[in-house]
Protein backbone atom coordinates (compact mmCIF):
# COMPACT_ATOMS: atom_id res chain seq x y z
CA UNK A 1 0.00 0.00 0.00
CA UNK A 2 2.78 2.53 0.75
CA UNK A 3 4.07 2.16 -2.82
CA UNK A 4 0.60 2.80 -4.21
CA UNK A 5 0.19 5.89 -2.03
CA UNK A 6 3.60 7.11 -3.12
CA UNK A 7 2.56 6.73 -6.75
CA UNK A 8 -0.51 8.91 -6.17
CA UNK A 9 1.53 11.51 -4.33
CA UNK A 10 4.13 11.58 -7.09
CA UNK A 11 1.38 12.04 -9.69
CA UNK A 12 -0.19 14.94 -7.80
CA UNK A 13 3.16 16.56 -7.06
CA UNK A 14 4.35 16.13 -10.63
CA UNK A 15 1.22 17.75 -12.04
CA UNK A 16 1.83 20.81 -9.86
CA UNK A 17 5.57 20.97 -10.62
CA UNK A 18 5.03 20.64 -14.37
CA UNK A 19 2.25 23.22 -14.25
CA UNK A 20 4.36 25.72 -12.33
CA UNK A 21 7.36 25.10 -14.59
CA UNK A 22 5.20 25.76 -17.64
CA UNK A 23 3.85 28.94 -16.06
CA UNK A 24 7.40 30.13 -15.30
CA UNK A 25 8.41 29.53 -18.92
CA UNK A 26 5.37 31.51 -20.06
CA UNK A 27 6.40 34.28 -17.67
CA UNK A 28 9.86 34.42 -19.25
CA UNK A 29 8.30 34.69 -22.71
CA UNK A 30 5.85 37.28 -21.44
CA UNK A 31 8.68 39.39 -20.04
CA UNK A 32 10.17 39.62 -23.52
CA UNK A 33 6.83 40.45 -25.10
CA UNK A 34 6.03 43.02 -22.41
CA UNK A 35 9.44 44.64 -22.88
CA UNK A 36 8.65 44.92 -26.59
CA UNK A 37 5.29 46.57 -25.79
CA UNK A 38 6.92 49.05 -23.44
CA UNK A 39 9.52 49.98 -26.06
CA UNK A 40 6.72 50.30 -28.60
CA UNK A 41 4.81 52.62 -26.27
CA UNK A 42 7.90 54.81 -25.84
CA UNK A 43 8.39 54.99 -29.61
CA UNK A 44 4.75 56.03 -30.01
CA UNK A 45 5.27 58.78 -27.41
CA UNK A 46 8.29 60.02 -29.37
CA UNK A 47 6.22 59.98 -32.57
CA UNK A 48 3.52 62.06 -30.92
CA UNK A 49 0.82 59.37 -30.69
CA UNK A 50 -1.93 60.38 -28.18
CA UNK A 51 -0.84 59.69 -24.59
CA UNK A 52 -3.87 57.56 -23.74
CA UNK A 53 -3.05 55.08 -26.49
CA UNK A 54 0.55 54.78 -25.26
CA UNK A 55 -0.67 54.38 -21.68
CA UNK A 56 -2.99 51.57 -22.77
CA UNK A 57 -0.09 49.68 -24.34
CA UNK A 58 2.01 50.16 -21.19
CA UNK A 59 -0.80 48.92 -18.93
CA UNK A 60 -1.28 45.90 -21.17
CA UNK A 61 2.40 45.02 -20.76
CA UNK A 62 2.15 45.29 -16.97
CA UNK A 63 -1.09 43.29 -16.87
CA UNK A 64 0.45 40.40 -18.83
CA UNK A 65 3.29 40.08 -16.31
CA UNK A 66 0.97 40.45 -13.31
CA UNK A 67 -1.33 37.74 -14.66
CA UNK A 68 1.49 35.23 -15.13
CA UNK A 69 2.90 35.94 -11.65
CA UNK A 70 -0.55 35.54 -10.09
CA UNK A 71 -0.99 32.21 -11.89
CA UNK A 72 2.31 30.90 -10.48
CA UNK A 73 1.52 32.08 -6.94
CA UNK A 74 -1.95 30.54 -7.04
CA UNK A 75 -0.62 27.18 -8.24
CA UNK A 76 2.10 27.17 -5.58
CA UNK A 77 -0.49 27.88 -2.87
CA UNK A 78 -2.64 24.82 -3.68
CA UNK A 79 -2.74 22.41 -0.72
CA UNK A 80 -2.77 18.94 -2.23
CA UNK A 81 -3.59 17.20 1.05
CA UNK A 82 -6.63 19.34 1.89
CA UNK A 83 -8.92 16.49 0.78
CA UNK A 84 -7.70 14.48 3.78
CA UNK A 85 -9.83 16.69 6.06
CA UNK A 86 -13.01 14.78 7.03
CA UNK A 87 -16.41 16.29 6.43
CA UNK A 88 -17.25 18.34 9.53
CA UNK A 89 -20.88 17.21 9.74
CA UNK A 90 -21.82 13.81 11.13
CA UNK A 91 -22.77 11.04 8.70
CA UNK A 92 -26.19 9.67 9.59
CA UNK A 93 -26.93 6.11 8.53
CA UNK A 94 -30.33 4.48 8.62
CA UNK A 95 -31.00 1.96 11.44
CA UNK A 96 -29.24 -1.34 10.63
CA UNK A 97 -27.75 0.13 7.45
CA UNK A 98 -24.71 -1.78 6.26
CA UNK A 99 -22.49 -2.10 3.19
CA UNK A 100 -23.52 -4.60 0.51
CA UNK A 101 -21.52 -3.57 -2.58
CA UNK A 102 -18.54 -1.39 -3.51
CA UNK A 103 -17.71 0.31 -6.82
CA UNK A 104 -14.20 1.85 -6.66
CA UNK A 105 -12.52 4.18 -9.17
CA UNK A 106 -15.49 6.05 -10.59
CA UNK A 107 -15.85 9.55 -12.02
CA UNK A 108 -19.08 11.49 -12.31
CA UNK A 109 -20.16 12.71 -15.74
CA UNK A 110 -22.94 14.96 -16.99
CA UNK A 111 -22.19 17.85 -14.62
CA UNK A 112 -19.71 20.72 -14.51
CA UNK A 113 -16.68 19.05 -13.02
CA UNK A 114 -14.55 21.97 -11.88
CA UNK A 115 -14.06 25.71 -11.56
CA UNK A 116 -10.71 27.47 -11.78
CA UNK A 117 -9.40 31.02 -11.58
CA UNK A 118 -5.98 31.73 -13.08
CA UNK A 119 -5.73 28.04 -13.95
CA UNK A 120 -6.12 26.64 -10.43
CA UNK A 121 -9.24 25.81 -8.49
CA UNK A 122 -11.58 23.19 -7.12
CA UNK A 123 -13.17 20.03 -8.51
CA UNK A 124 -16.91 20.26 -7.84
CA UNK A 125 -17.58 16.55 -8.30
CA UNK A 126 -14.45 14.80 -6.94
CA UNK A 127 -16.21 11.57 -5.91
CA UNK A 128 -14.11 8.58 -6.95
CA UNK A 129 -15.99 5.68 -5.35
CA UNK A 130 -19.55 4.47 -4.75
CA UNK A 131 -20.75 2.48 -1.76
CA UNK A 132 -24.07 0.63 -1.94
CA UNK A 133 -25.72 -0.19 1.36
CA UNK A 134 -28.93 -2.06 2.00
CA UNK A 135 -30.59 1.35 2.26
CA UNK A 136 -28.90 3.81 -0.11
CA UNK A 137 -26.29 4.71 -2.71
CA UNK A 138 -23.42 6.79 -1.35
CA UNK A 139 -20.69 8.66 -3.22
CA UNK A 140 -17.39 9.51 -1.56
CA UNK A 141 -13.92 10.78 -2.36
CA UNK A 142 -11.15 8.41 -1.36
CA UNK A 143 -8.67 10.94 0.06
CA UNK A 144 -5.72 10.87 -2.30
CA UNK A 145 -3.50 13.98 -2.53
CA UNK A 146 -5.00 16.57 -4.87
CA UNK A 147 -8.07 14.48 -5.71
CA UNK A 148 -10.30 17.56 -5.59
CA UNK A 149 -7.84 20.09 -7.03
CA UNK A 150 -7.19 21.76 -10.41
CA UNK A 151 -3.64 23.06 -10.81
CA UNK A 152 -2.68 25.22 -13.79
CA UNK A 153 -5.55 23.82 -15.83
CA UNK A 154 -4.97 20.16 -14.89
CA UNK A 155 -7.61 18.15 -13.01
CA UNK A 156 -5.52 15.97 -10.68
CA UNK A 157 -8.45 13.74 -9.69
CA UNK A 158 -9.17 12.96 -13.33
CA UNK A 159 -5.55 11.92 -13.89
CA UNK A 160 -5.67 9.75 -10.78
CA UNK A 161 -8.83 8.08 -12.10
CA UNK A 162 -7.11 7.37 -15.41
CA UNK A 163 -3.60 6.42 -14.31
CA UNK A 164 -3.68 5.74 -10.54
CA UNK A 165 -7.03 4.00 -10.23
CA UNK A 166 -5.41 1.16 -8.30
CA UNK A 167 -4.55 3.68 -5.58
CA UNK A 168 -8.21 4.55 -5.24
CA UNK A 169 -9.22 0.90 -5.04
CA UNK A 170 -6.51 -0.13 -2.57
CA UNK A 171 -7.02 2.78 -0.21
CA UNK A 172 -10.80 2.38 -0.26
CA UNK A 173 -10.63 -1.30 0.70
CA UNK A 174 -8.03 -0.55 3.36
CA UNK A 175 -10.36 2.05 4.87
CA UNK A 176 -13.32 -0.33 4.76
CA UNK A 177 -11.34 -3.09 6.44
CA UNK A 178 -10.09 -0.92 9.30
CA UNK A 179 -12.83 1.67 9.91
CA UNK A 180 -16.57 1.67 10.60
CA UNK A 181 -18.73 2.59 7.62
CA UNK A 182 -19.65 5.94 9.20
CA UNK A 183 -15.98 6.87 9.56
CA UNK A 184 -15.18 5.83 5.97
CA UNK A 185 -17.96 8.08 4.72
CA UNK A 186 -16.84 10.90 6.99
CA UNK A 187 -13.21 10.73 5.87
CA UNK A 188 -14.35 10.48 2.25
CA UNK A 189 -16.76 13.41 2.56
CA UNK A 190 -19.54 11.01 1.69
CA UNK A 191 -22.94 12.10 0.44
CA UNK A 192 -26.07 10.07 -0.03
CA UNK A 193 -27.14 10.16 -3.68
CA UNK A 194 -30.36 8.20 -3.36
CA UNK A 195 -32.14 5.97 -0.97
CA UNK A 196 -32.81 2.61 -2.61
CA UNK A 197 -36.51 3.24 -2.05
CA UNK A 198 -36.11 6.36 -4.23
CA UNK A 199 -34.25 4.55 -7.03
CA UNK A 200 -36.36 4.13 -10.15
CA UNK A 201 -33.86 2.41 -12.44
CA UNK A 202 -30.19 1.96 -13.29
CA UNK A 203 -29.15 2.38 -16.92
CA UNK A 204 -25.96 1.43 -18.70
CA UNK A 205 -24.60 3.11 -21.82
CA UNK A 206 -23.52 1.00 -24.84
CA UNK A 207 -19.76 0.70 -25.48
CA UNK A 208 -18.93 2.43 -22.18
CA UNK A 209 -18.39 1.48 -18.56
CA UNK A 210 -21.02 3.97 -17.41
CA UNK A 211 -23.84 3.69 -14.89
CA UNK A 212 -26.74 6.12 -14.62
CA UNK A 213 -28.89 6.11 -11.52
CA UNK A 214 -32.35 7.61 -12.01
CA UNK A 215 -34.49 8.56 -9.04
CA UNK A 216 -38.26 8.55 -8.81
CA UNK A 217 -38.11 12.36 -8.75
CA UNK A 218 -36.27 12.41 -12.11
CA UNK A 219 -32.83 13.25 -10.74
CA UNK A 220 -29.98 11.52 -12.54
CA UNK A 221 -26.48 10.63 -11.39
CA UNK A 222 -24.01 9.31 -13.97
CA UNK A 223 -20.68 7.66 -13.16
CA UNK A 224 -17.99 6.16 -15.37
CA UNK A 225 -16.35 3.06 -13.89
CA UNK A 226 -12.63 2.84 -14.62
CA UNK A 227 -12.17 -0.95 -14.41
CA UNK A 228 -14.18 -3.33 -16.60
CA UNK A 229 -14.42 -6.00 -13.89
CA UNK A 230 -15.89 -3.51 -11.41
CA UNK A 231 -18.36 -2.37 -14.03
CA UNK A 232 -19.48 -5.93 -14.78
CA UNK A 233 -19.91 -6.66 -11.06
CA UNK A 234 -22.02 -3.51 -10.69
CA UNK A 235 -24.22 -4.51 -13.63
CA UNK A 236 -24.78 -7.93 -12.12
CA UNK A 237 -25.55 -6.42 -8.72
CA UNK A 238 -28.19 -4.04 -10.03
mmCIF file of C-alpha atoms in Angstrom:
data_model
loop_
_atom_site.group_PDB
_atom_site.id
_atom_site.type_symbol
_atom_site.label_atom_id
_atom_site.label_comp_id
_atom_site.label_asym_id
_atom_site.label_seq_id
_atom_site.Cartn_x
_atom_site.Cartn_y
_atom_site.Cartn_z
ATOM 1 C CA UNK A 1 0.000 0.000 0.000
ATOM 2 C CA UNK A 2 2.776 2.533 0.749
ATOM 3 C CA UNK A 3 4.073 2.159 -2.821
ATOM 4 C CA UNK A 4 0.601 2.797 -4.210
ATOM 5 C CA UNK A 5 0.189 5.887 -2.033
ATOM 6 C CA UNK A 6 3.599 7.111 -3.119
ATOM 7 C CA UNK A 7 2.562 6.732 -6.746
ATOM 8 C CA UNK A 8 -0.507 8.907 -6.173
ATOM 9 C CA UNK A 9 1.530 11.515 -4.327
ATOM 10 C CA UNK A 10 4.127 11.576 -7.091
ATOM 11 C CA UNK A 11 1.381 12.038 -9.688
ATOM 12 C CA UNK A 12 -0.194 14.941 -7.801
ATOM 13 C CA UNK A 13 3.156 16.559 -7.055
ATOM 14 C CA UNK A 14 4.354 16.127 -10.632
ATOM 15 C CA UNK A 15 1.221 17.754 -12.035
ATOM 16 C CA UNK A 16 1.830 20.806 -9.864
ATOM 17 C CA UNK A 17 5.572 20.969 -10.622
ATOM 18 C CA UNK A 18 5.031 20.642 -14.370
ATOM 19 C CA UNK A 19 2.248 23.221 -14.254
ATOM 20 C CA UNK A 20 4.364 25.716 -12.325
ATOM 21 C CA UNK A 21 7.360 25.097 -14.590
ATOM 22 C CA UNK A 22 5.204 25.757 -17.645
ATOM 23 C CA UNK A 23 3.852 28.939 -16.062
ATOM 24 C CA UNK A 24 7.401 30.128 -15.299
ATOM 25 C CA UNK A 25 8.414 29.528 -18.920
ATOM 26 C CA UNK A 26 5.366 31.507 -20.056
ATOM 27 C CA UNK A 27 6.402 34.284 -17.667
ATOM 28 C CA UNK A 28 9.864 34.425 -19.249
ATOM 29 C CA UNK A 29 8.303 34.687 -22.712
ATOM 30 C CA UNK A 30 5.850 37.276 -21.437
ATOM 31 C CA UNK A 31 8.681 39.388 -20.040
ATOM 32 C CA UNK A 32 10.167 39.620 -23.516
ATOM 33 C CA UNK A 33 6.826 40.450 -25.103
ATOM 34 C CA UNK A 34 6.026 43.021 -22.407
ATOM 35 C CA UNK A 35 9.440 44.643 -22.883
ATOM 36 C CA UNK A 36 8.647 44.923 -26.586
ATOM 37 C CA UNK A 37 5.286 46.566 -25.792
ATOM 38 C CA UNK A 38 6.917 49.053 -23.440
ATOM 39 C CA UNK A 39 9.523 49.985 -26.057
ATOM 40 C CA UNK A 40 6.720 50.304 -28.602
ATOM 41 C CA UNK A 41 4.815 52.618 -26.270
ATOM 42 C CA UNK A 42 7.902 54.809 -25.838
ATOM 43 C CA UNK A 43 8.391 54.992 -29.612
ATOM 44 C CA UNK A 44 4.752 56.034 -30.010
ATOM 45 C CA UNK A 45 5.268 58.778 -27.410
ATOM 46 C CA UNK A 46 8.293 60.022 -29.372
ATOM 47 C CA UNK A 47 6.218 59.979 -32.570
ATOM 48 C CA UNK A 48 3.516 62.056 -30.920
ATOM 49 C CA UNK A 49 0.823 59.366 -30.691
ATOM 50 C CA UNK A 50 -1.933 60.380 -28.180
ATOM 51 C CA UNK A 51 -0.838 59.690 -24.588
ATOM 52 C CA UNK A 52 -3.874 57.556 -23.742
ATOM 53 C CA UNK A 53 -3.050 55.075 -26.493
ATOM 54 C CA UNK A 54 0.547 54.782 -25.256
ATOM 55 C CA UNK A 55 -0.672 54.384 -21.681
ATOM 56 C CA UNK A 56 -2.988 51.571 -22.767
ATOM 57 C CA UNK A 57 -0.093 49.680 -24.344
ATOM 58 C CA UNK A 58 2.006 50.159 -21.189
ATOM 59 C CA UNK A 59 -0.804 48.921 -18.929
ATOM 60 C CA UNK A 60 -1.280 45.896 -21.167
ATOM 61 C CA UNK A 61 2.399 45.016 -20.761
ATOM 62 C CA UNK A 62 2.149 45.285 -16.971
ATOM 63 C CA UNK A 63 -1.094 43.287 -16.871
ATOM 64 C CA UNK A 64 0.448 40.401 -18.830
ATOM 65 C CA UNK A 65 3.290 40.084 -16.310
ATOM 66 C CA UNK A 66 0.974 40.447 -13.314
ATOM 67 C CA UNK A 67 -1.326 37.743 -14.660
ATOM 68 C CA UNK A 68 1.493 35.230 -15.126
ATOM 69 C CA UNK A 69 2.905 35.935 -11.654
ATOM 70 C CA UNK A 70 -0.549 35.540 -10.090
ATOM 71 C CA UNK A 71 -0.991 32.208 -11.886
ATOM 72 C CA UNK A 72 2.305 30.900 -10.481
ATOM 73 C CA UNK A 73 1.524 32.080 -6.941
ATOM 74 C CA UNK A 74 -1.953 30.543 -7.038
ATOM 75 C CA UNK A 75 -0.622 27.181 -8.242
ATOM 76 C CA UNK A 76 2.102 27.166 -5.577
ATOM 77 C CA UNK A 77 -0.485 27.881 -2.870
ATOM 78 C CA UNK A 78 -2.641 24.819 -3.681
ATOM 79 C CA UNK A 79 -2.738 22.414 -0.716
ATOM 80 C CA UNK A 80 -2.768 18.943 -2.226
ATOM 81 C CA UNK A 81 -3.591 17.201 1.053
ATOM 82 C CA UNK A 82 -6.626 19.345 1.887
ATOM 83 C CA UNK A 83 -8.919 16.491 0.777
ATOM 84 C CA UNK A 84 -7.698 14.483 3.780
ATOM 85 C CA UNK A 85 -9.831 16.685 6.056
ATOM 86 C CA UNK A 86 -13.009 14.779 7.027
ATOM 87 C CA UNK A 87 -16.413 16.293 6.426
ATOM 88 C CA UNK A 88 -17.250 18.338 9.532
ATOM 89 C CA UNK A 89 -20.882 17.207 9.736
ATOM 90 C CA UNK A 90 -21.817 13.813 11.128
ATOM 91 C CA UNK A 91 -22.773 11.038 8.704
ATOM 92 C CA UNK A 92 -26.190 9.671 9.590
ATOM 93 C CA UNK A 93 -26.925 6.106 8.532
ATOM 94 C CA UNK A 94 -30.331 4.480 8.624
ATOM 95 C CA UNK A 95 -30.999 1.964 11.435
ATOM 96 C CA UNK A 96 -29.242 -1.341 10.627
ATOM 97 C CA UNK A 97 -27.752 0.134 7.445
ATOM 98 C CA UNK A 98 -24.705 -1.778 6.260
ATOM 99 C CA UNK A 99 -22.486 -2.101 3.186
ATOM 100 C CA UNK A 100 -23.518 -4.602 0.512
ATOM 101 C CA UNK A 101 -21.520 -3.573 -2.583
ATOM 102 C CA UNK A 102 -18.545 -1.392 -3.515
ATOM 103 C CA UNK A 103 -17.710 0.310 -6.823
ATOM 104 C CA UNK A 104 -14.202 1.847 -6.664
ATOM 105 C CA UNK A 105 -12.520 4.176 -9.168
ATOM 106 C CA UNK A 106 -15.491 6.054 -10.592
ATOM 107 C CA UNK A 107 -15.853 9.549 -12.022
ATOM 108 C CA UNK A 108 -19.081 11.488 -12.309
ATOM 109 C CA UNK A 109 -20.156 12.705 -15.739
ATOM 110 C CA UNK A 110 -22.937 14.959 -16.990
ATOM 111 C CA UNK A 111 -22.187 17.851 -14.618
ATOM 112 C CA UNK A 112 -19.710 20.724 -14.509
ATOM 113 C CA UNK A 113 -16.676 19.045 -13.023
ATOM 114 C CA UNK A 114 -14.549 21.966 -11.878
ATOM 115 C CA UNK A 115 -14.064 25.710 -11.560
ATOM 116 C CA UNK A 116 -10.714 27.469 -11.777
ATOM 117 C CA UNK A 117 -9.400 31.019 -11.582
ATOM 118 C CA UNK A 118 -5.985 31.730 -13.082
ATOM 119 C CA UNK A 119 -5.730 28.044 -13.954
ATOM 120 C CA UNK A 120 -6.122 26.637 -10.430
ATOM 121 C CA UNK A 121 -9.242 25.813 -8.486
ATOM 122 C CA UNK A 122 -11.576 23.187 -7.118
ATOM 123 C CA UNK A 123 -13.172 20.031 -8.509
ATOM 124 C CA UNK A 124 -16.906 20.264 -7.837
ATOM 125 C CA UNK A 125 -17.581 16.545 -8.297
ATOM 126 C CA UNK A 126 -14.446 14.800 -6.943
ATOM 127 C CA UNK A 127 -16.213 11.567 -5.909
ATOM 128 C CA UNK A 128 -14.109 8.581 -6.951
ATOM 129 C CA UNK A 129 -15.990 5.675 -5.354
ATOM 130 C CA UNK A 130 -19.548 4.465 -4.746
ATOM 131 C CA UNK A 131 -20.753 2.481 -1.757
ATOM 132 C CA UNK A 132 -24.066 0.630 -1.942
ATOM 133 C CA UNK A 133 -25.716 -0.193 1.359
ATOM 134 C CA UNK A 134 -28.926 -2.057 1.995
ATOM 135 C CA UNK A 135 -30.585 1.352 2.264
ATOM 136 C CA UNK A 136 -28.904 3.808 -0.109
ATOM 137 C CA UNK A 137 -26.295 4.705 -2.714
ATOM 138 C CA UNK A 138 -23.420 6.786 -1.347
ATOM 139 C CA UNK A 139 -20.688 8.657 -3.223
ATOM 140 C CA UNK A 140 -17.389 9.506 -1.558
ATOM 141 C CA UNK A 141 -13.923 10.782 -2.357
ATOM 142 C CA UNK A 142 -11.149 8.405 -1.357
ATOM 143 C CA UNK A 143 -8.665 10.942 0.064
ATOM 144 C CA UNK A 144 -5.715 10.867 -2.298
ATOM 145 C CA UNK A 145 -3.495 13.977 -2.526
ATOM 146 C CA UNK A 146 -4.999 16.570 -4.870
ATOM 147 C CA UNK A 147 -8.072 14.478 -5.715
ATOM 148 C CA UNK A 148 -10.299 17.557 -5.594
ATOM 149 C CA UNK A 149 -7.845 20.087 -7.034
ATOM 150 C CA UNK A 150 -7.195 21.756 -10.406
ATOM 151 C CA UNK A 151 -3.640 23.064 -10.811
ATOM 152 C CA UNK A 152 -2.675 25.216 -13.786
ATOM 153 C CA UNK A 153 -5.546 23.816 -15.826
ATOM 154 C CA UNK A 154 -4.968 20.156 -14.890
ATOM 155 C CA UNK A 155 -7.609 18.154 -13.014
ATOM 156 C CA UNK A 156 -5.515 15.966 -10.683
ATOM 157 C CA UNK A 157 -8.448 13.744 -9.689
ATOM 158 C CA UNK A 158 -9.170 12.958 -13.326
ATOM 159 C CA UNK A 159 -5.554 11.920 -13.889
ATOM 160 C CA UNK A 160 -5.670 9.755 -10.783
ATOM 161 C CA UNK A 161 -8.827 8.085 -12.103
ATOM 162 C CA UNK A 162 -7.107 7.368 -15.413
ATOM 163 C CA UNK A 163 -3.597 6.416 -14.310
ATOM 164 C CA UNK A 164 -3.681 5.743 -10.538
ATOM 165 C CA UNK A 165 -7.032 3.997 -10.233
ATOM 166 C CA UNK A 166 -5.412 1.162 -8.304
ATOM 167 C CA UNK A 167 -4.547 3.678 -5.582
ATOM 168 C CA UNK A 168 -8.214 4.555 -5.239
ATOM 169 C CA UNK A 169 -9.223 0.904 -5.035
ATOM 170 C CA UNK A 170 -6.515 -0.127 -2.574
ATOM 171 C CA UNK A 171 -7.023 2.775 -0.215
ATOM 172 C CA UNK A 172 -10.802 2.381 -0.260
ATOM 173 C CA UNK A 173 -10.629 -1.296 0.699
ATOM 174 C CA UNK A 174 -8.034 -0.553 3.357
ATOM 175 C CA UNK A 175 -10.356 2.054 4.872
ATOM 176 C CA UNK A 176 -13.320 -0.327 4.758
ATOM 177 C CA UNK A 177 -11.338 -3.088 6.442
ATOM 178 C CA UNK A 178 -10.091 -0.915 9.302
ATOM 179 C CA UNK A 179 -12.828 1.673 9.914
ATOM 180 C CA UNK A 180 -16.575 1.674 10.598
ATOM 181 C CA UNK A 181 -18.734 2.593 7.623
ATOM 182 C CA UNK A 182 -19.649 5.939 9.199
ATOM 183 C CA UNK A 183 -15.980 6.866 9.556
ATOM 184 C CA UNK A 184 -15.175 5.834 5.972
ATOM 185 C CA UNK A 185 -17.955 8.083 4.717
ATOM 186 C CA UNK A 186 -16.839 10.904 6.985
ATOM 187 C CA UNK A 187 -13.209 10.730 5.868
ATOM 188 C CA UNK A 188 -14.346 10.477 2.252
ATOM 189 C CA UNK A 189 -16.765 13.414 2.562
ATOM 190 C CA UNK A 190 -19.543 11.010 1.693
ATOM 191 C CA UNK A 191 -22.935 12.097 0.445
ATOM 192 C CA UNK A 192 -26.067 10.067 -0.027
ATOM 193 C CA UNK A 193 -27.140 10.162 -3.677
ATOM 194 C CA UNK A 194 -30.363 8.202 -3.365
ATOM 195 C CA UNK A 195 -32.145 5.965 -0.970
ATOM 196 C CA UNK A 196 -32.815 2.610 -2.613
ATOM 197 C CA UNK A 197 -36.508 3.243 -2.046
ATOM 198 C CA UNK A 198 -36.111 6.361 -4.226
ATOM 199 C CA UNK A 199 -34.249 4.549 -7.032
ATOM 200 C CA UNK A 200 -36.359 4.134 -10.154
ATOM 201 C CA UNK A 201 -33.857 2.409 -12.441
ATOM 202 C CA UNK A 202 -30.194 1.955 -13.287
ATOM 203 C CA UNK A 203 -29.155 2.381 -16.916
ATOM 204 C CA UNK A 204 -25.964 1.431 -18.701
ATOM 205 C CA UNK A 205 -24.597 3.113 -21.824
ATOM 206 C CA UNK A 206 -23.518 1.001 -24.844
ATOM 207 C CA UNK A 207 -19.758 0.697 -25.477
ATOM 208 C CA UNK A 208 -18.928 2.431 -22.176
ATOM 209 C CA UNK A 209 -18.387 1.481 -18.561
ATOM 210 C CA UNK A 210 -21.017 3.973 -17.413
ATOM 211 C CA UNK A 211 -23.837 3.693 -14.890
ATOM 212 C CA UNK A 212 -26.736 6.123 -14.621
ATOM 213 C CA UNK A 213 -28.891 6.113 -11.519
ATOM 214 C CA UNK A 214 -32.352 7.607 -12.007
ATOM 215 C CA UNK A 215 -34.487 8.558 -9.040
ATOM 216 C CA UNK A 216 -38.260 8.546 -8.812
ATOM 217 C CA UNK A 217 -38.106 12.355 -8.754
ATOM 218 C CA UNK A 218 -36.271 12.409 -12.107
ATOM 219 C CA UNK A 219 -32.834 13.247 -10.742
ATOM 220 C CA UNK A 220 -29.976 11.521 -12.544
ATOM 221 C CA UNK A 221 -26.480 10.626 -11.388
ATOM 222 C CA UNK A 222 -24.011 9.313 -13.965
ATOM 223 C CA UNK A 223 -20.684 7.659 -13.156
ATOM 224 C CA UNK A 224 -17.991 6.157 -15.370
ATOM 225 C CA UNK A 225 -16.349 3.062 -13.889
ATOM 226 C CA UNK A 226 -12.627 2.841 -14.620
ATOM 227 C CA UNK A 227 -12.172 -0.948 -14.412
ATOM 228 C CA UNK A 228 -14.183 -3.332 -16.598
ATOM 229 C CA UNK A 229 -14.424 -6.003 -13.890
ATOM 230 C CA UNK A 230 -15.890 -3.513 -11.406
ATOM 231 C CA UNK A 231 -18.363 -2.367 -14.035
ATOM 232 C CA UNK A 232 -19.481 -5.934 -14.781
ATOM 233 C CA UNK A 233 -19.910 -6.661 -11.062
ATOM 234 C CA UNK A 234 -22.024 -3.515 -10.686
ATOM 235 C CA UNK A 235 -24.221 -4.513 -13.634
ATOM 236 C CA UNK A 236 -24.776 -7.935 -12.116
ATOM 237 C CA UNK A 237 -25.549 -6.419 -8.716
ATOM 238 C CA UNK A 238 -28.190 -4.041 -10.027
#
